[in-house]
XYZ file of C-alpha atoms in Angstrom:
466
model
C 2.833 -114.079 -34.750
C 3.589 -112.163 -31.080
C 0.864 -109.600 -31.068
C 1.393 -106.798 -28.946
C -2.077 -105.281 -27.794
C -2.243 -102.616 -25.247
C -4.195 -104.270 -22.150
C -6.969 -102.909 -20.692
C -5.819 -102.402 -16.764
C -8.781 -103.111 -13.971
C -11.171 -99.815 -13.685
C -10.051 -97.783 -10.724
C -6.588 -99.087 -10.938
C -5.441 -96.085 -11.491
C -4.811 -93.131 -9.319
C -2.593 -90.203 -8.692
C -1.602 -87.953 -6.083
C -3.634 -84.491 -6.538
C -2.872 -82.525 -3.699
C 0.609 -82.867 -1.434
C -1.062 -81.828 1.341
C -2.229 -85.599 1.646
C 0.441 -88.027 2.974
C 0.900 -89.873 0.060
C 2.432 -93.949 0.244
C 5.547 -93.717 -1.725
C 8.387 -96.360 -2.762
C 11.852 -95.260 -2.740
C 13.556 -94.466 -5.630
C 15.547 -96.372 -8.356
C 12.408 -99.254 -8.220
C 13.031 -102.421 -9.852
C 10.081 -103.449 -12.459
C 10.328 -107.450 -11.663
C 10.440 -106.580 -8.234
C 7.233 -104.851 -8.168
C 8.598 -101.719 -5.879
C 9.957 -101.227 -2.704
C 8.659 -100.904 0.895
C 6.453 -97.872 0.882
C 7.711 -95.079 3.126
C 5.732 -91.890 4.237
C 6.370 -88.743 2.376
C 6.977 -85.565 4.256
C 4.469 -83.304 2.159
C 5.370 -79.821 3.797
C 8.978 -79.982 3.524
C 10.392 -77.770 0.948
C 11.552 -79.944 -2.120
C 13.066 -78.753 -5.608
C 13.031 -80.396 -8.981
C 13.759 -79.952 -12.428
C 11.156 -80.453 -15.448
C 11.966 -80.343 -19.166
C 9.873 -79.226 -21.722
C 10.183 -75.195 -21.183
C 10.170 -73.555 -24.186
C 13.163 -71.717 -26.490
C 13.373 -67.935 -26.254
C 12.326 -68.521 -30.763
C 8.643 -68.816 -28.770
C 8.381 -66.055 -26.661
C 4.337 -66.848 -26.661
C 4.861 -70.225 -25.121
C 7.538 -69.126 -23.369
C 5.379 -66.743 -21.166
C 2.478 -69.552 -21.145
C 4.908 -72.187 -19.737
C 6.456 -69.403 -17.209
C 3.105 -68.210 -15.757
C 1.918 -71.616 -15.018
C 4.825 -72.273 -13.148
C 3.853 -69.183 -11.527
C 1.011 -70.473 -10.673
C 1.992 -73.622 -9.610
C 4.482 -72.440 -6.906
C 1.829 -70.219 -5.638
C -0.319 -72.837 -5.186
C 2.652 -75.106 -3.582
C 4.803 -72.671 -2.031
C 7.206 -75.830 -0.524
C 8.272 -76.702 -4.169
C 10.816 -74.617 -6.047
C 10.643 -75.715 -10.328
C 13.845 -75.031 -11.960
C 13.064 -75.215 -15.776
C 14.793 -76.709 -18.580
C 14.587 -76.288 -21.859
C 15.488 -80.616 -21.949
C 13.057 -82.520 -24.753
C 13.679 -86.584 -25.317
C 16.179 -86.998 -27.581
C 17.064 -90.801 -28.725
C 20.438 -89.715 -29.401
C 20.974 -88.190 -25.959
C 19.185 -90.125 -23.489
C 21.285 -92.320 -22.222
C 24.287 -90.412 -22.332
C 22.013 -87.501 -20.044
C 20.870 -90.217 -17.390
C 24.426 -91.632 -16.988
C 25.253 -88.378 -16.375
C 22.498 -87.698 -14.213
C 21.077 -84.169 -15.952
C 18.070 -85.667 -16.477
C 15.088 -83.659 -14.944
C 13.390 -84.994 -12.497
C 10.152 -85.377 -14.971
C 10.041 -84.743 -18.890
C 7.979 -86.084 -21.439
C 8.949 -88.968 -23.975
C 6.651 -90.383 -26.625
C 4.633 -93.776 -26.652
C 7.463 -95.614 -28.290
C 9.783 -95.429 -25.487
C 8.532 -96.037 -22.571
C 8.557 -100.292 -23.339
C 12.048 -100.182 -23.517
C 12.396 -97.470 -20.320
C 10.403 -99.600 -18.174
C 12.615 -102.944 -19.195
C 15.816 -101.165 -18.178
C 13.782 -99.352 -14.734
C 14.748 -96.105 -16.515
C 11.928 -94.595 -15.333
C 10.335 -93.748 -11.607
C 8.110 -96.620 -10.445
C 4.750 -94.114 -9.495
C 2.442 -96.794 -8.051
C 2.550 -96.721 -4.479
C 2.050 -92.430 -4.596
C -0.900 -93.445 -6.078
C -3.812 -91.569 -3.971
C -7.518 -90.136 -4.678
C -6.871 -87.318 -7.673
C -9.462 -85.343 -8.622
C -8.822 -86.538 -12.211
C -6.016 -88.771 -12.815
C -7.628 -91.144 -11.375
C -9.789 -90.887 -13.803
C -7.915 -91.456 -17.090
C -8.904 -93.254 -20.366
C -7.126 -97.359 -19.335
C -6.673 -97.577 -23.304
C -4.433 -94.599 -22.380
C -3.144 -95.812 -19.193
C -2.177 -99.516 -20.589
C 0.700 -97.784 -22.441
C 2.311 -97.198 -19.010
C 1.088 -100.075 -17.230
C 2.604 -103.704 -16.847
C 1.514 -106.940 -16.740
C 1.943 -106.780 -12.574
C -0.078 -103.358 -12.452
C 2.511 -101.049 -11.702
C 2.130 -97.893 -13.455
C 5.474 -95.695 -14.920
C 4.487 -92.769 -16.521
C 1.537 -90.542 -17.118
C 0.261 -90.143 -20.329
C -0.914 -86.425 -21.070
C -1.517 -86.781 -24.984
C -2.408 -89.164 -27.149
C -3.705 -90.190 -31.132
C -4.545 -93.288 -33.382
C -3.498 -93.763 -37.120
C -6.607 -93.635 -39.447
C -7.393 -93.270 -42.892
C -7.920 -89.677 -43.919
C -9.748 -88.908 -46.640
C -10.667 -85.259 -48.600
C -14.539 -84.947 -48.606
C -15.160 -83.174 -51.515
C -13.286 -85.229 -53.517
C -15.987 -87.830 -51.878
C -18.909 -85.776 -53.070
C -17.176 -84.846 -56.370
C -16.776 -88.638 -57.117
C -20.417 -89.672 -56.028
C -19.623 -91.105 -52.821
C -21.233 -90.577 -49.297
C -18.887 -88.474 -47.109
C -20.308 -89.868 -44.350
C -20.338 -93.275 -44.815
C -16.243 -93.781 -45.668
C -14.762 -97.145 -46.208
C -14.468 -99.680 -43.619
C -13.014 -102.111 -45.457
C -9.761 -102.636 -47.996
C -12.017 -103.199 -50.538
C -13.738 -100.392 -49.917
C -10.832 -98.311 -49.947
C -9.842 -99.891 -53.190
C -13.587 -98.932 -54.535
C -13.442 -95.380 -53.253
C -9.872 -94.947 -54.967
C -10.959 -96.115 -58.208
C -14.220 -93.772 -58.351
C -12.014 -90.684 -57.193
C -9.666 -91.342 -59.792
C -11.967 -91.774 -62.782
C -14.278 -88.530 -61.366
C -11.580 -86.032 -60.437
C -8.121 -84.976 -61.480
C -6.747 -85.781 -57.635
C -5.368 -89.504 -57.272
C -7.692 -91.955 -54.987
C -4.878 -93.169 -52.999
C -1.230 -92.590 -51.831
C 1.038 -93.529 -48.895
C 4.558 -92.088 -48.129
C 7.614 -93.697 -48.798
C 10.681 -91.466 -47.659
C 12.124 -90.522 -44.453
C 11.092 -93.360 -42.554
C 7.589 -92.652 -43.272
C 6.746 -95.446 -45.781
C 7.815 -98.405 -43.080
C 5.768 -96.110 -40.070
C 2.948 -96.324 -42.555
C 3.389 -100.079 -43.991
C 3.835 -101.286 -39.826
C 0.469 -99.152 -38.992
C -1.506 -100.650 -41.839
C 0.508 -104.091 -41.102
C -1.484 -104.034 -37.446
C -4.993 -103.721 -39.626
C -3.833 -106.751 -41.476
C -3.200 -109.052 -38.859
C 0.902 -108.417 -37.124
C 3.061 -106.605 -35.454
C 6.826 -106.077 -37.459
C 8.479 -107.046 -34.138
C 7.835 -109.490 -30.973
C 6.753 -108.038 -27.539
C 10.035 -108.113 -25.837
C 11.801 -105.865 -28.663
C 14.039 -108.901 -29.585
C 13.437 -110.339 -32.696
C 12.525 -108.703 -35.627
C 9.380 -110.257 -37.929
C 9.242 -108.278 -41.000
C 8.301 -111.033 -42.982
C 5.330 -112.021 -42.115
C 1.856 -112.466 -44.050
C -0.143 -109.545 -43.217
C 2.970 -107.137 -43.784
C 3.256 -109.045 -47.436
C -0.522 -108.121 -47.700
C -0.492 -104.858 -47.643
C 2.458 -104.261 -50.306
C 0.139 -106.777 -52.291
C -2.196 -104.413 -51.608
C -0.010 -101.983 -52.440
C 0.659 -103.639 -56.138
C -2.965 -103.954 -56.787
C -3.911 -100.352 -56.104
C -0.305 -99.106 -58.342
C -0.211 -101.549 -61.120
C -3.583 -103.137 -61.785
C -5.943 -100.141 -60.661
C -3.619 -96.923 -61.139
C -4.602 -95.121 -58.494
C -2.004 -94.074 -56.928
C -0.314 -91.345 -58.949
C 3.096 -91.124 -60.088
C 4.683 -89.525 -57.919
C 6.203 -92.831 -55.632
C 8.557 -90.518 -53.398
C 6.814 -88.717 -50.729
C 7.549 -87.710 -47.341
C 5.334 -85.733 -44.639
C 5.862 -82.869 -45.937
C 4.834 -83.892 -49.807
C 2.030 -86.160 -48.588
C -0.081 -83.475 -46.308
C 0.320 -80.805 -48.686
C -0.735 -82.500 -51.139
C -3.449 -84.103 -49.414
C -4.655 -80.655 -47.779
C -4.915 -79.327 -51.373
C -6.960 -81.982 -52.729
C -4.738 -83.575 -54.941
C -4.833 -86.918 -53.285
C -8.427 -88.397 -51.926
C -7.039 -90.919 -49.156
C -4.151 -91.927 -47.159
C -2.717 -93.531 -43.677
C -1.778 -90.265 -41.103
C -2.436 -89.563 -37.391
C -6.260 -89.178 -37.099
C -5.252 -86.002 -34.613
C -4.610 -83.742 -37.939
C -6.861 -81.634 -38.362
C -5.245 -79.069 -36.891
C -2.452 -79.572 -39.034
C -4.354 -79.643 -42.428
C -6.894 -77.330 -41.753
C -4.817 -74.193 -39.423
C -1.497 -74.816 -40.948
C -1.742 -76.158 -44.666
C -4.882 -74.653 -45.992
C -7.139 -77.424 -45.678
C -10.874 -76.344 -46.042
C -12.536 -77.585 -42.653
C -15.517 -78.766 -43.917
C -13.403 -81.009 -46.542
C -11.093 -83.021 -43.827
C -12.790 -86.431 -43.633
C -11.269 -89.095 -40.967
C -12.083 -92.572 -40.332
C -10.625 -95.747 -38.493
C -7.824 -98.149 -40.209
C -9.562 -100.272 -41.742
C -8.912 -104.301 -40.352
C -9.282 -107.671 -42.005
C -10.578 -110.126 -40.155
C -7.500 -110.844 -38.601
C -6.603 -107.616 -37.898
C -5.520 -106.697 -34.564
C -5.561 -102.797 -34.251
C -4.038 -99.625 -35.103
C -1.146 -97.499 -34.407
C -1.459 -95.560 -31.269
C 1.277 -92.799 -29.853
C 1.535 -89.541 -28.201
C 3.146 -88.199 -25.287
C 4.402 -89.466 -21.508
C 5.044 -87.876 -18.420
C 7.714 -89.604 -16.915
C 9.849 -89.425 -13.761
C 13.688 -89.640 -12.855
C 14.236 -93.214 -11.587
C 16.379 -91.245 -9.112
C 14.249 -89.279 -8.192
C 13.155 -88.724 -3.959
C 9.992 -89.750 -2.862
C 9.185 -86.099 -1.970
C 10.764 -85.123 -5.661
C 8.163 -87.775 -6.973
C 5.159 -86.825 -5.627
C 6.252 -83.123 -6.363
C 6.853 -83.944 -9.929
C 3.493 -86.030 -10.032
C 1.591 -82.512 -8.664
C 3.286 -80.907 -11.248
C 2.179 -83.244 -14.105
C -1.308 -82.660 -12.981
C -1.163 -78.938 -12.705
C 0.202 -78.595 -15.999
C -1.592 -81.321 -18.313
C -4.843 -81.730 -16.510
C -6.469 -78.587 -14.756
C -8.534 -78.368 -17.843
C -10.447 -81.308 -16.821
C -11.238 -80.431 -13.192
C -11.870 -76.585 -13.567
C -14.712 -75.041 -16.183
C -12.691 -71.530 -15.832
C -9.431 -73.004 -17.141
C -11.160 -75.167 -19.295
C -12.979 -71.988 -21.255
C -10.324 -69.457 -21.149
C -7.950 -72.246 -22.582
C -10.667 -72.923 -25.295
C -10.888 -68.832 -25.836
C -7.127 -68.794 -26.169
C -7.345 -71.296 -28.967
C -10.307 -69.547 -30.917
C -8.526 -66.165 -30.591
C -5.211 -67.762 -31.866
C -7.160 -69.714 -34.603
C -6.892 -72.917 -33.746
C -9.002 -75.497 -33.413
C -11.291 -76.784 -29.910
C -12.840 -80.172 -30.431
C -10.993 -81.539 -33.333
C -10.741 -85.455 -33.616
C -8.341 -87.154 -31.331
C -7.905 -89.975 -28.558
C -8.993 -88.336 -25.358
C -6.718 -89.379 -21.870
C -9.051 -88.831 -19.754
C -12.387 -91.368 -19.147
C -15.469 -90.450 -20.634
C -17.202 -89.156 -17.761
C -14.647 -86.509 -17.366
C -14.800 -86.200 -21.201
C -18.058 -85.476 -21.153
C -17.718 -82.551 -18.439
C -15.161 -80.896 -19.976
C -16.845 -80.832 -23.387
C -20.571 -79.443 -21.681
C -18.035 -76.562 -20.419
C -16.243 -76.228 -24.149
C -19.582 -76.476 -26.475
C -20.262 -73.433 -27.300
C -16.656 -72.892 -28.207
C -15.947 -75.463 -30.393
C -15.363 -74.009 -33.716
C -14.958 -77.627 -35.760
C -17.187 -79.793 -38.042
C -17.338 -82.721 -35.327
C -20.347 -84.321 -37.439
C -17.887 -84.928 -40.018
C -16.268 -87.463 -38.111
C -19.318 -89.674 -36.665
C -17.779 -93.321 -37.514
C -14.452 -92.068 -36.105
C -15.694 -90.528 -32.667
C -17.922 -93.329 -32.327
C -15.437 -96.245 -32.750
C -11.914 -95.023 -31.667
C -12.280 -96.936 -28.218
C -13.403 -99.842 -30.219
C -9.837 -100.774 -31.713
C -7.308 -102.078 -30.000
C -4.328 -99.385 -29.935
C -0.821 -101.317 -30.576
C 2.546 -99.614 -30.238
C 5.304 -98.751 -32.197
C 7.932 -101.301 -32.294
C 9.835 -101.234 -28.968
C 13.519 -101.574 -30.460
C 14.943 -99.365 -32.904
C 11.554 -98.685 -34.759
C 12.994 -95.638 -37.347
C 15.847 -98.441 -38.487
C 13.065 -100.665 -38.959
C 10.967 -97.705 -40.685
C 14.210 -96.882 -42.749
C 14.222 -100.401 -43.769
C 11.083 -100.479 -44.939
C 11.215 -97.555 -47.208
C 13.135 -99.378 -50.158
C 10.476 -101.824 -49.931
C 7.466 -99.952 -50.428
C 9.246 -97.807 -52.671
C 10.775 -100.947 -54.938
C 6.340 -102.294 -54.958
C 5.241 -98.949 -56.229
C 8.038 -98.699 -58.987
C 8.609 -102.301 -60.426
C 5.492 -104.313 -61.292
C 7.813 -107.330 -60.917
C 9.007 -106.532 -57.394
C 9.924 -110.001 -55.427
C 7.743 -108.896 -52.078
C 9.130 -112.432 -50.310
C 12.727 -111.441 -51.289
C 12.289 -107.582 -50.429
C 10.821 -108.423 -47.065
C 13.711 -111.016 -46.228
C 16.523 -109.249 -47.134
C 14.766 -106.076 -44.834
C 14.671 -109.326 -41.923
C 17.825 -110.226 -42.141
C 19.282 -106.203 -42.027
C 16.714 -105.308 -38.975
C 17.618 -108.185 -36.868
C 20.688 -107.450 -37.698
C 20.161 -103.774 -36.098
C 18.671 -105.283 -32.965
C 21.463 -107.699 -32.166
C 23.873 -104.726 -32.545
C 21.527 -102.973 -29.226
């Protein structure tokens, strides 16, 4: 089975322009990924340049709105030879294409993890290697970060400004309530299937669920498919292997914890929405999410903070990872030279300051305690741990989360190996999968072999359509 592990890319391989005052070694737009780039040419760093970046925020968020508009205040003041023009542009699978055919898209705007494989293959994205040039911090950034971005001949196309891991989340007090250790969570599947079965004899929530509508069983099944040993598709987005062992595994899995143990409720149609809220009010005691929720559970659903538990996936012996995503700065393949290294300062100005400067860095944090969110909750950090460690000695006495909670989690995240999303047409795939999982969880008979060819068959199908 193709397994599709984010590389680690040589330390100090990556850098990026901080300042464009320096002349910065650029190649020339429209750069060809098998070719490597073009011959570098020198960047005028004075002259005045204008570009276009998406991500400014609706009028519906006036808050935001005045964040994102005094930063670009600030920026231009701090680069008076570059004029922003601001769009209110977010990716949009739908609308991609159809926007750089037509050339209105901005020359840098952020795309998630799971398209910038297929972005790179068709060199729909700026080539930023040869600006690459001593950065205060992006030269600094996390390489299990910076492999997303980063092919197998080194050259880097995009910057990565946030980023998560799938993990098993489990509800703490429904730990304690069942007489289990909140601080030592499972590690294994059979651990999981222990902790399940005590929850559900000791407390009236169920010990575990996954989702199954809206795409979200098949996201989940693929994630928990990596801690079993495959990917759902080969490296090159071509061929679709949904029917593979590990993936047959977990719905096995799956089976066990329905059918023979019961511990998985009876409610078999969930989607976000149904699975967080009922996970945030304790009525479910694990299941497969982003390990970057706390925020979510704890600010926006309820979630007592001291009860929001998060560990790795759990992997079998042949496992080969988990789930990783977030976000990626990416340029306009037709983009200048000058508009490059423009958009790259701008990309560092926005994302990054944090990092480099303890007064951003604490009136940031302040903003977030005053609005009520939270400042240290669990994540993947995109920055290296040096710089980590800098900006959290500036943050301390800010942070306003349980961070012993998450010990095992902290201590292990840059332990497993982050794999990503299918590169071709992942939601059909997801979509696929939903039937699936829900057919396991309803019919103790369920032909897992037939279920997972007939999905085959329909999601190669999907890919040879392109």
């Amino acid at each position: 089975m193709t397994r599709r592990i984010l590389r680690r890319s040589a330390p100090g391989a990556v850098t990026l322009v901080a300042a464009l005052t320096l002349t910065l070694a650029a190649c020339s737009s429209g750069s060809d990924p098998e070719a490597g780039g073009t011959e570098p040419a020198e960047i005028d760093t004075d002259a005045p340049v204008t570009i276009s970046v998406g991500g400014k925020p609706t009028t519906e968020n006036p808050e935001q709105l005045a964040d994102f508009e005094r930063q670009v205040e600030d920026f231009t003041a701090a680069y008076p030879n570059i004029t922003i023009e601001a769009e209110e542009t977010e990716w949009e699978a739908d609308t991609f294409q159809a926007m750089l055919a037509g050339g209105t898209m901005p020359t840098t705007m952020n795309v998630p993890f799971t398209e910038i494989g297929a972005l790179i293959e068709r060199g729909q994205v700026a080539d930023v290697t040869d600006y690459l040039a001593g950065s205060e911090v992006l030269e600094q950034l996390n390489p299990t970060v910076m492999d997303v971005v980063t092919d197998d001949e080194e050259r880097v196309w995009g910057v990565p400004i946030a980023a998560y891991t799938m993990g098993l989340l489990y509800n703490r007090a429904l730990f304690e309530q069942a007489g289990l250790d909140p601080d030592d969570p499972p590690q294994t599947w059979d651990d999981v299937r222990s902790a399940a079965q005590a929850i559900d004899e000791a407390t009236d929530a169920q010990g575990f669920a996954t989702m199954t509508l809206d795409n979200t069983g098949g996201w989940v099944l693929t994630t928990t498919s990596y801690g079993f040993g495959s990917t759902i598709q080969s490296d090159d987005g071509a061929t679709a292997t949904l029917d593979n062992p590990a993936t047959a595994e977990v719905l096995e899995l799956y089976r066990t914890l329905r059918w023979e143990d019961n511990t998985m409720g009876s409610n078999f149609l969930l989607n976000y929405d149904d699975a967080v809220n009922a996970f945030a009010s304790g009525q479910i005691g694990m299941f497969i999410q982003g390990a970057d929720n706390y925020g979510n559970m704890v600010t926006n659903r309820g979630m007592a903070p001291e009860d929001f538990g998060v560990a790795p996936l759990p992997q079998t012996e042949d496992g080969i990872g988990t789930l990783g995503g977030g976000t990626i700065s990416i340029v306009n393949p037709e983009a200048t030279p000058e508009e490059i290294a423009a958009a790259l300062a701008w990309i560092e100005f926005k994302s990054f300051r944090q990092y480099t400067d303890e007064e951003i860095a604490v009136a940031n944090a302040e903003a977030r305690v005053a609005d009520g969110l939270p400042v240290g909750a669990p994540g993947l950090r995109v920055v290296n741990e040096e710089v980590y460690e800098q900006y959290s000695e500036w943050v301390t006495p800010l942070i306003n989360v349980p961070r012993e909670n998450w010990e095992l989690y902290l201590s292990t995240v840059e332990e497993i190996p982050l794999i990503p999303e299918p590169a071709t047409k992942a939601q059909e795939l997801y979509a696929l999968l939903d039937p699936v999982v829900q057919a396991v969880l309803t019919r103790e008979d369920a032909d897992i072999e037939q279920l997972l060819a007939d999905a085959q068959g329909s999601a190669q199908a999907a890919i040879d359509a392109g």
